[in-house]
PDB file of C-alpha atoms in Angstrom:
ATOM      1  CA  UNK A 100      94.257  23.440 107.743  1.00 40.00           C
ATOM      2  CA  UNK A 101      91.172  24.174 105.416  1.00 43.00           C
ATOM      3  CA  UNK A 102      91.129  27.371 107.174  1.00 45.00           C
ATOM      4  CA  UNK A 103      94.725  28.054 106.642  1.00 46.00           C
ATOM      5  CA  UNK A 104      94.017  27.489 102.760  1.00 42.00           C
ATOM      6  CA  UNK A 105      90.990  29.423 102.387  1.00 48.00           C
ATOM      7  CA  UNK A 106      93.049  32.531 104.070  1.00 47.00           C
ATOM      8  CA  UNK A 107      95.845  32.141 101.451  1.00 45.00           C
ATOM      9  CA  UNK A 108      93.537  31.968  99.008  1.00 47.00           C
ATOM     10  CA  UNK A 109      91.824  35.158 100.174  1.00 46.00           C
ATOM     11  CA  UNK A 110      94.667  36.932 100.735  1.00 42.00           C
ATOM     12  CA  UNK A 111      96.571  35.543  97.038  1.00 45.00           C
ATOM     13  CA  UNK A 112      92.817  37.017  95.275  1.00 45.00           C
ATOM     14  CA  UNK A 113      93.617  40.539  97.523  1.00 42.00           C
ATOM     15  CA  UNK A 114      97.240  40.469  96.313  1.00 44.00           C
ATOM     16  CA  UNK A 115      95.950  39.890  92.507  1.00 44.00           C
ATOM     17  CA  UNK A 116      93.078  42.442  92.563  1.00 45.00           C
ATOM     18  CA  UNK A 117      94.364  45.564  95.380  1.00 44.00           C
ATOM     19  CA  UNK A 118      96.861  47.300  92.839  1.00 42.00           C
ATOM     20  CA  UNK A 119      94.087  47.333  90.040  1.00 45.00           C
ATOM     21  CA  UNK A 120      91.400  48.373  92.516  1.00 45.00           C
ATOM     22  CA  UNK A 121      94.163  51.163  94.480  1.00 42.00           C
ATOM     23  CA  UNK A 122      95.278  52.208  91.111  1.00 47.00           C
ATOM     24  CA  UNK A 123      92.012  52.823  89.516  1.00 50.00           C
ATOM     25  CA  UNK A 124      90.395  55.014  93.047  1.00 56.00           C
ATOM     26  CA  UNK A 125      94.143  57.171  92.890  1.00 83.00           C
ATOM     27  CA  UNK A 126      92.221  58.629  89.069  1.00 95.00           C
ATOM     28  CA  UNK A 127      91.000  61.616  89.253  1.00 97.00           C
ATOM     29  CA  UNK A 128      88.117  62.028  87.693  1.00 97.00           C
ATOM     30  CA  UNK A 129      88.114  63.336  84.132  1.00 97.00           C
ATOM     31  CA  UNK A 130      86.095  66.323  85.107  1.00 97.00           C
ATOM     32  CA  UNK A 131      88.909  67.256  88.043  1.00 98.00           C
ATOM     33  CA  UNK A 132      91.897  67.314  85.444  1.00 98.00           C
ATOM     34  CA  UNK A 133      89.543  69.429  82.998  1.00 98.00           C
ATOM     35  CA  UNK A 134      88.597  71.686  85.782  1.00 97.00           C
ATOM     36  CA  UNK A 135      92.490  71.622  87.043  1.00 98.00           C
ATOM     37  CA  UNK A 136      93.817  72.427  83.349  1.00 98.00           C
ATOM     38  CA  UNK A 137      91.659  75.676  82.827  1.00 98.00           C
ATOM     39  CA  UNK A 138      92.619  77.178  86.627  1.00 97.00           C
ATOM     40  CA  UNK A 139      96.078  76.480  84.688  1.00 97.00           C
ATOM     41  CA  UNK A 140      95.310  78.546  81.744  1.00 97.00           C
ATOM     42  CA  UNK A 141      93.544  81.644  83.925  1.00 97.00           C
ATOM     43  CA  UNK A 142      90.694  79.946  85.231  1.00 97.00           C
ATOM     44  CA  UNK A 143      87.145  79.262  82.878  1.00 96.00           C
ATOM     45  CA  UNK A 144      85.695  82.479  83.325  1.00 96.00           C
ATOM     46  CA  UNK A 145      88.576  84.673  82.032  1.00 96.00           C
ATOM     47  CA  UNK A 146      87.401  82.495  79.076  1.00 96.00           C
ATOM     48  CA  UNK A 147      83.944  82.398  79.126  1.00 95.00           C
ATOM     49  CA  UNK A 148      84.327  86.023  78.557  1.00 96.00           C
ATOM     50  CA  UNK A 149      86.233  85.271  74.947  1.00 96.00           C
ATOM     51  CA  UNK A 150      83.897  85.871  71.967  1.00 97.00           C
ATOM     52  CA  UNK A 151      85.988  85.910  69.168  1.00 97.00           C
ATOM     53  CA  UNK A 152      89.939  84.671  68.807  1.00 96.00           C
ATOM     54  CA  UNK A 153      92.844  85.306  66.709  1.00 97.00           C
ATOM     55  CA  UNK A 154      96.296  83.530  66.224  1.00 97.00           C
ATOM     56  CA  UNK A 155      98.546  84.401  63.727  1.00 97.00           C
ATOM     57  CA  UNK A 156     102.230  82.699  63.280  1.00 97.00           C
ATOM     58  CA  UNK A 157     104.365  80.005  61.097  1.00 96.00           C
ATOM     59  CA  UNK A 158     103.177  76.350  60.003  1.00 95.00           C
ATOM     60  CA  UNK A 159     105.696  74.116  58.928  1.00 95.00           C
ATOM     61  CA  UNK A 160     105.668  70.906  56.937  1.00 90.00           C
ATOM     62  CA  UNK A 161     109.818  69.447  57.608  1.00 90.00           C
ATOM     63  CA  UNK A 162     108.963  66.561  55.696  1.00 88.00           C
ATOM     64  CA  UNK A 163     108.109  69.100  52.500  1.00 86.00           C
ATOM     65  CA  UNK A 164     110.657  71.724  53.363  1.00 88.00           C
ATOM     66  CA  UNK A 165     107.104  74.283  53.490  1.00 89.00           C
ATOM     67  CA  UNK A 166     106.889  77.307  55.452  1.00 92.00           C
ATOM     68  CA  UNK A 167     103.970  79.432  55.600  1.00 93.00           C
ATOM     69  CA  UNK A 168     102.260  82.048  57.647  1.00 94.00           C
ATOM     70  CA  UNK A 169      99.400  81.379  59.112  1.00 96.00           C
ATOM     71  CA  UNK A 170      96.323  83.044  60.280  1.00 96.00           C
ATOM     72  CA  UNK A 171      93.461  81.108  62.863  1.00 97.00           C
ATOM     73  CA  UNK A 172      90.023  82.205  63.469  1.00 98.00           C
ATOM     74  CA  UNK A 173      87.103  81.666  65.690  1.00 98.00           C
ATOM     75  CA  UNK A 174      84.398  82.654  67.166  1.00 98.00           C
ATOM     76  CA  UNK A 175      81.235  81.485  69.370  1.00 97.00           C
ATOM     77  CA  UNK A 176      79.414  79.477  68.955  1.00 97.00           C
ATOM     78  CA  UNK A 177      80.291  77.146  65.991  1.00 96.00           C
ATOM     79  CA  UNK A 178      82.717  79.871  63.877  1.00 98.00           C
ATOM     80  CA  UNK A 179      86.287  78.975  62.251  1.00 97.00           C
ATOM     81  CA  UNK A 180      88.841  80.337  59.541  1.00 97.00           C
ATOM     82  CA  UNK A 181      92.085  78.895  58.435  1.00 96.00           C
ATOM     83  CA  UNK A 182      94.406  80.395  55.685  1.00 95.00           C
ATOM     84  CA  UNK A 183      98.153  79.777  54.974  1.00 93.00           C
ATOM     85  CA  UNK A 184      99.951  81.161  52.486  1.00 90.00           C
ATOM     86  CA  UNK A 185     103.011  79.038  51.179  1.00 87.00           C
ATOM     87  CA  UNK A 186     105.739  80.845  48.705  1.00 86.00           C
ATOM     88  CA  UNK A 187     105.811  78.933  45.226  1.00 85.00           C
ATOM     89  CA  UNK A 188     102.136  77.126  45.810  1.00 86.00           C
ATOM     90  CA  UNK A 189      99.487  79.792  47.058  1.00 89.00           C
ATOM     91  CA  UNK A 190      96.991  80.225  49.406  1.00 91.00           C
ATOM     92  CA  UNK A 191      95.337  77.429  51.660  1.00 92.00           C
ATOM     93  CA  UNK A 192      91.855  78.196  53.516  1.00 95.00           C
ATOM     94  CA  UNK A 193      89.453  76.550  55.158  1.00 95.00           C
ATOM     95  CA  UNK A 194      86.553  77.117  57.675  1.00 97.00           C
ATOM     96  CA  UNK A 195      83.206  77.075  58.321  1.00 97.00           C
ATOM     97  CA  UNK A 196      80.169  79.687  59.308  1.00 95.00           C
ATOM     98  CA  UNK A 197      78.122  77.099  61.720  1.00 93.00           C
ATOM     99  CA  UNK A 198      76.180  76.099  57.949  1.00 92.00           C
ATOM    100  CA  UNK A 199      78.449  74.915  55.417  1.00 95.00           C
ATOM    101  CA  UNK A 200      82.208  74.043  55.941  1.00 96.00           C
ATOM    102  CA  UNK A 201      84.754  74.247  53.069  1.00 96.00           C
ATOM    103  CA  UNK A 202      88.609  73.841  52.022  1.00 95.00           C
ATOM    104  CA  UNK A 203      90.205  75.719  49.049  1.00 95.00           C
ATOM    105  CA  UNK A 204      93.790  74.679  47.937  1.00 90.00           C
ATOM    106  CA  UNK A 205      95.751  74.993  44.703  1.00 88.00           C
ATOM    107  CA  UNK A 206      95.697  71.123  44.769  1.00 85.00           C
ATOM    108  CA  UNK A 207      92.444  70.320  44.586  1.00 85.00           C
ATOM    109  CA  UNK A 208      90.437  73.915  44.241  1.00 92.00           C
ATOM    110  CA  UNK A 209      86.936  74.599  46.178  1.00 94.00           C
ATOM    111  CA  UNK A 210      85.116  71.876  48.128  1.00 94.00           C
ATOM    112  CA  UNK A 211      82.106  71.909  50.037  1.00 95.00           C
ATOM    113  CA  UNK A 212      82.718  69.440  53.305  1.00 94.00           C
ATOM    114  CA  UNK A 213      80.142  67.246  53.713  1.00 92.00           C
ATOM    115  CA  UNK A 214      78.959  64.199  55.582  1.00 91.00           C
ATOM    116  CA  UNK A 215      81.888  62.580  58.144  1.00 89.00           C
ATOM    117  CA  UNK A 216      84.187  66.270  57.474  1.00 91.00           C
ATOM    118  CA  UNK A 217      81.451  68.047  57.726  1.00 93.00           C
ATOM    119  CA  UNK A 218      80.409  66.889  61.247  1.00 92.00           C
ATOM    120  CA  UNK A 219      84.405  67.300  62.163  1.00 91.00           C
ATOM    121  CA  UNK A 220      84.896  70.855  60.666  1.00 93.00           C
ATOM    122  CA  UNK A 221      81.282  71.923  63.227  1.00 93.00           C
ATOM    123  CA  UNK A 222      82.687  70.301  66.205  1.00 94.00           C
ATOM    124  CA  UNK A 223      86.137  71.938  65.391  1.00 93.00           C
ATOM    125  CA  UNK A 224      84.585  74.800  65.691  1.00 96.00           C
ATOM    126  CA  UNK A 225      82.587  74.306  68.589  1.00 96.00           C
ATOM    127  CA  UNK A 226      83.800  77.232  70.464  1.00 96.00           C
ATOM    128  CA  UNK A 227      83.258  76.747  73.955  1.00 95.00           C
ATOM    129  CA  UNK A 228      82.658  72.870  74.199  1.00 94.00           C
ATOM    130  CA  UNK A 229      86.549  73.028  72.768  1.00 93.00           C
ATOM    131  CA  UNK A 230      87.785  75.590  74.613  1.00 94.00           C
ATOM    132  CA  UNK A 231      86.402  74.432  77.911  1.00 95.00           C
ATOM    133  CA  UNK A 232      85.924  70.668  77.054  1.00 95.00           C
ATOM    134  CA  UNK A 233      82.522  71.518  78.430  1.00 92.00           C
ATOM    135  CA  UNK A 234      80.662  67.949  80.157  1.00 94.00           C
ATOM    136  CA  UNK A 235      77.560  68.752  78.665  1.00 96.00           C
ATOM    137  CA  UNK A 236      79.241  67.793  75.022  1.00 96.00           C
ATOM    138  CA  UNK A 237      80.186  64.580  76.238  1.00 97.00           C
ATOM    139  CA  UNK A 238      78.547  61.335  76.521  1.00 97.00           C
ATOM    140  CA  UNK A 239      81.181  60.308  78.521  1.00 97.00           C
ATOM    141  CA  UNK A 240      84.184  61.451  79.999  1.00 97.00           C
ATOM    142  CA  UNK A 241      86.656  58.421  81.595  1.00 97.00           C
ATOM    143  CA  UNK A 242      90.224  58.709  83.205  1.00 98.00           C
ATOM    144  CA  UNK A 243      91.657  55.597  82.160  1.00 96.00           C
ATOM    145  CA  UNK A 244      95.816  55.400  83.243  1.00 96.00           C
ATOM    146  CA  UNK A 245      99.028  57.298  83.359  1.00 97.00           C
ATOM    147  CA  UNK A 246     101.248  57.118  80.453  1.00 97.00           C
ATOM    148  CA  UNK A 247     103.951  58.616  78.802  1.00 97.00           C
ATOM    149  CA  UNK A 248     103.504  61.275  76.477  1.00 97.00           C
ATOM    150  CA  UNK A 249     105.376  63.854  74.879  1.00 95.00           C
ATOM    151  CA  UNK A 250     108.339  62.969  76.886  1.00 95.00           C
ATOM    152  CA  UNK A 251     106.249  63.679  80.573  1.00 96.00           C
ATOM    153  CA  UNK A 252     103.817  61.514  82.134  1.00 97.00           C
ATOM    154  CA  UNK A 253     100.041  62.378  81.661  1.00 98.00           C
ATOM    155  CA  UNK A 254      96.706  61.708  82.730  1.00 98.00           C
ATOM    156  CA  UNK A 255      95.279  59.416  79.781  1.00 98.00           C
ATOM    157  CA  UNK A 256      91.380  60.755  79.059  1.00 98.00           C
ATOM    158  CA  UNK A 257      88.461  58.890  76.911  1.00 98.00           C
ATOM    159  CA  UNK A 258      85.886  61.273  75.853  1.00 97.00           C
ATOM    160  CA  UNK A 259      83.060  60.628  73.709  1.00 97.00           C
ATOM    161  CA  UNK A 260      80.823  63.452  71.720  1.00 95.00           C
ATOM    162  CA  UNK A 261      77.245  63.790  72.116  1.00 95.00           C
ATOM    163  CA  UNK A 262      75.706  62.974  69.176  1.00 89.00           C
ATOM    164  CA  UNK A 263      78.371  61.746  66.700  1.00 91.00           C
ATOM    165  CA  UNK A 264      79.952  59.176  69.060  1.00 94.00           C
ATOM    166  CA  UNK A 265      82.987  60.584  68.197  1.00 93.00           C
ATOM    167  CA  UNK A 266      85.936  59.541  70.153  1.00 95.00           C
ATOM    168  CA  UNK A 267      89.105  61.581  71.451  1.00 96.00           C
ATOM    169  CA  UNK A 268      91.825  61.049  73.785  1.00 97.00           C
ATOM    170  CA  UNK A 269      93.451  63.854  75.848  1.00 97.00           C
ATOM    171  CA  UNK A 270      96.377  64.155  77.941  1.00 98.00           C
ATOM    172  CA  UNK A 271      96.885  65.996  80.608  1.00 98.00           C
ATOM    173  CA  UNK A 272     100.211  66.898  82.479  1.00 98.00           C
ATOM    174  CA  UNK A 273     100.551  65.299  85.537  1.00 97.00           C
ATOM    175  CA  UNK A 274     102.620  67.915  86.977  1.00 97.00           C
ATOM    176  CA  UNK A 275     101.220  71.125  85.861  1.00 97.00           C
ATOM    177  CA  UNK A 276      97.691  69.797  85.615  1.00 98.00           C
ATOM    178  CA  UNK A 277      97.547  71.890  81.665  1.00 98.00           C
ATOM    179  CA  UNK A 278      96.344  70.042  78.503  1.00 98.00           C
ATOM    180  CA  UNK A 279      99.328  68.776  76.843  1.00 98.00           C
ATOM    181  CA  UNK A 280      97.847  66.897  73.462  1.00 97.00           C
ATOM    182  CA  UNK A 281      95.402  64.734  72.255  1.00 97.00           C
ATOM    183  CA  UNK A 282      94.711  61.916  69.940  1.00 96.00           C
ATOM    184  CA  UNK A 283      91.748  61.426  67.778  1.00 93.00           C
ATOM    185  CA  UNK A 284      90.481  60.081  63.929  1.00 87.00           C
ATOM    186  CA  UNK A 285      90.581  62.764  61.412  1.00 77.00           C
ATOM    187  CA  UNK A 286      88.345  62.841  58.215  1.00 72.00           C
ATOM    188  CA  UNK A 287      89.619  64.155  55.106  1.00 72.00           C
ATOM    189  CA  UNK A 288      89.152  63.797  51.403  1.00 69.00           C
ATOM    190  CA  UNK A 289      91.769  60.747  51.626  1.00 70.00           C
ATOM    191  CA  UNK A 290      89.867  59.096  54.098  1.00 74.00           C
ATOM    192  CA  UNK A 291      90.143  58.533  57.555  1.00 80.00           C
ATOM    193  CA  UNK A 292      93.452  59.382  59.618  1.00 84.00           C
ATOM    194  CA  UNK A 293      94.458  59.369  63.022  1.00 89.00           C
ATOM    195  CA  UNK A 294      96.296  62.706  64.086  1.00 92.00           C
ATOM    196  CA  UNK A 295      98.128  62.848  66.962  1.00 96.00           C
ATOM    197  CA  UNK A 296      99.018  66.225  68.199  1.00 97.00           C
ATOM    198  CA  UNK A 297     101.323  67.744  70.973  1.00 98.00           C
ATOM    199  CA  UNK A 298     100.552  70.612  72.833  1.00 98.00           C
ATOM    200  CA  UNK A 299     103.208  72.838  74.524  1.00 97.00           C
ATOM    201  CA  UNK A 300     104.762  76.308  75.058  1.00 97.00           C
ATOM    202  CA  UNK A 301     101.887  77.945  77.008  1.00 98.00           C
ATOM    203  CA  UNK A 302     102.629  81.744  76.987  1.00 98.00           C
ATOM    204  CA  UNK A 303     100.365  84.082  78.622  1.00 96.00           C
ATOM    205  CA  UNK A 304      98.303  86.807  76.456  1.00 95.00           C
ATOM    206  CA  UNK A 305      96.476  89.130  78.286  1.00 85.00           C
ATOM    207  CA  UNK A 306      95.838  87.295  81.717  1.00 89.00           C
ATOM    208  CA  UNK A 307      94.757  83.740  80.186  1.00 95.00           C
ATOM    209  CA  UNK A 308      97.329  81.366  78.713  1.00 97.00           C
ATOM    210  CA  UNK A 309      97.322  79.400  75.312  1.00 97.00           C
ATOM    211  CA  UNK A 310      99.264  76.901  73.910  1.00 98.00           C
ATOM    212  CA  UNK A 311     101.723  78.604  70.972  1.00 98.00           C
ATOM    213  CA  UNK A 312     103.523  75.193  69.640  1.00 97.00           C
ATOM    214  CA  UNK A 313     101.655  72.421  68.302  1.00 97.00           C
ATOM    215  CA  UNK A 314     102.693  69.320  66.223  1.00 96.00           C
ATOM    216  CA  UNK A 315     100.703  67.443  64.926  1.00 94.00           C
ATOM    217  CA  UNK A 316     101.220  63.835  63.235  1.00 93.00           C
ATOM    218  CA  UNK A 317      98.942  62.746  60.897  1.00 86.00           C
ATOM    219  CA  UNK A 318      99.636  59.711  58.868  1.00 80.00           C
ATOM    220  CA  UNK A 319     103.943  60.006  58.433  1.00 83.00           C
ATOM    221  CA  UNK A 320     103.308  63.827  57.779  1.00 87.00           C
ATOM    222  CA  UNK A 321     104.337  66.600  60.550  1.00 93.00           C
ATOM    223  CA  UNK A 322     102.517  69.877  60.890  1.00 94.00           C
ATOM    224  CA  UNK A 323     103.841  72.324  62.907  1.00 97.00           C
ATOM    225  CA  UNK A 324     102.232  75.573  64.013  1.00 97.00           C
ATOM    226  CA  UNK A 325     104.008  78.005  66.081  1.00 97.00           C
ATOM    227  CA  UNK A 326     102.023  80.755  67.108  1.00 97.00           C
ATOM    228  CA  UNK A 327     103.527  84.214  67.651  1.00 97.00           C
ATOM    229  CA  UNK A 328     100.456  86.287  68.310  1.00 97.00           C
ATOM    230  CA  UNK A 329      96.978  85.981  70.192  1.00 97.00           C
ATOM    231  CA  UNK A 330      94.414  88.352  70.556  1.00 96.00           C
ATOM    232  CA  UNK A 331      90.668  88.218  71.590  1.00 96.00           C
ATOM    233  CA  UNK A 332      87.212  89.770  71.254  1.00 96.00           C
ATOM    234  CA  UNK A 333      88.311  91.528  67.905  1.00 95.00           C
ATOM    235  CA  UNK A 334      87.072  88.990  64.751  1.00 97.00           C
ATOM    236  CA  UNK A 335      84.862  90.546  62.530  1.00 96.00           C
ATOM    237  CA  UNK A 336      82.283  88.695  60.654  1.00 95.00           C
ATOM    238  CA  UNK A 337      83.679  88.710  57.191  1.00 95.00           C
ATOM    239  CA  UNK A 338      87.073  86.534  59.013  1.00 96.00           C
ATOM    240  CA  UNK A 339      84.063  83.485  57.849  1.00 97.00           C
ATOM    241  CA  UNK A 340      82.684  84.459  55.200  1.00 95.00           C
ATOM    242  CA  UNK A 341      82.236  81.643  52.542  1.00 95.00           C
ATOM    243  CA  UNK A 342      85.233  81.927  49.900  1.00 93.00           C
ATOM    244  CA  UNK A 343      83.552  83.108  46.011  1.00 92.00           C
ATOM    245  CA  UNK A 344      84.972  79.892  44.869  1.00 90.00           C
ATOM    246  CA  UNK A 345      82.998  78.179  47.277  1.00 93.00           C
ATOM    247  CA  UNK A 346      79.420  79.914  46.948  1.00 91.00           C
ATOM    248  CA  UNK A 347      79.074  78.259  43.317  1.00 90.00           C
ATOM    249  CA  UNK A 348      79.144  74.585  44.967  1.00 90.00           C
ATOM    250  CA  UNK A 349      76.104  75.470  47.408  1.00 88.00           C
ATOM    251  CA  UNK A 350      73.120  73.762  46.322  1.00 74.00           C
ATOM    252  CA  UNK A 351      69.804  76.552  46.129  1.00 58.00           C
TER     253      UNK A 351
END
């Protein structure tokens, strides 16, 4: 009899605990669905050899009735450009050198980032650690569930930066292994947000593949950036130049 208890009781503590313990070995391993996602865009050295990248297409803002073309720039290591022009308001840039980071608008004119947006805007433009989630800017990388996102299920991933703890979710496809959006607190000059964007539409341009819709959420407002053109390896220098406007606000 006692040992007739003491196996149910075994066996009712295997019942409880194999699913968790089953579930949690079928995870890859964060670095296997990074490693899985760029063999989906073209593989990582087709984009190791990238040095400089362009995109060019329409951002939307439904909720404003704003449309606006749009011109994206980086380049390696720590180099990124933004400006939109929108009909009846002007022109929108932003960007950073690997130095100083900065954000002109009709709104609120030139402003040096600094402190929380300033570490943002520099590991925005992180070029390679972005582009090829690269372990060695992570502190640590986790696989934590399947969910439901964007309307397919995906592999749920924790990462955390090197240096400013900063956390980020990403989800990748479970089907087609490819990065399909990401979740993560945004600093701006109203605070802190969280932005949730969608990734989708992979086209290929010249042998590698990039994502040319995104939508992003951030706070009730919907950006949406549909990219029409991608080229590489042909930035020049002056694409981050500091605006005018902005060289008056740097300190000597």
């Amino acid at each position: 009899m006692g040992r007739s208890l003491a196996m149910t009781a075994a066996l009712a503590a295997l019942a409880v605990s194999a699913p968790h313990r089953l579930g949690a070995q079928a995870l890859p391993a964060a670095s296997e669905l990074v490693a899985k996602h760029l063999t989906a865009i073209g593989g990582a050295e087709a984009f190791k050899s990238i040095t400089s990248l362009r995109q060019s297409g329409v951002m939307e803002m439904p909720s404003m009735g704003l449309q606006a073309q749009a011109e994206n720039y980086a380049a390696a290591p720590n180099k990124m450009s933004m400006k939109a022009s929108i009909p009846g308001i002007g022109e929108i840039v932003s960007g950073t050198n690997g130095d100083v980071a900065w954000q002109v608008n009709p709104m609120q004119g030139p402003r040096l980032l600094e402190e929380k947006e300033l570490v943002d805007a520099r590991e925005a433009a992180d070029f390679y650690g972005n582009m090829l989630l690269a372990a060695d800017r992570f502190s640590k990388m986790e696989t934590v569930g399947v969910v439901s996102f964007a309307g397919e299920q995906a592999y749920q991933v924790k990462f955390t930066r090197k240096g400013s703890g900063r956390e980020s979710t990403q989800y990748f496809s479970v089907a087609s292994g490819l990065l399909i959006g990401s979740e993560a607190t945004q600093e701006s000059a109203m605070g802190s947000t969280t932005m949730v964007t969608v990734l989708g539409d992979y086209k290929d341009f010249a042998g590698r593949k990039f994502p040319t819709r995104s939508e992003a959420m951030v706070g009730p407002s919907k950006i949406v950036l549909k990219i029409s053109e991608v080229s590489v390896n042909d930035v020049p220098d002056t694409a981050f130049a500091v605006p005018d406007a902005v060289k008056t606000l740097i300190k000597k």
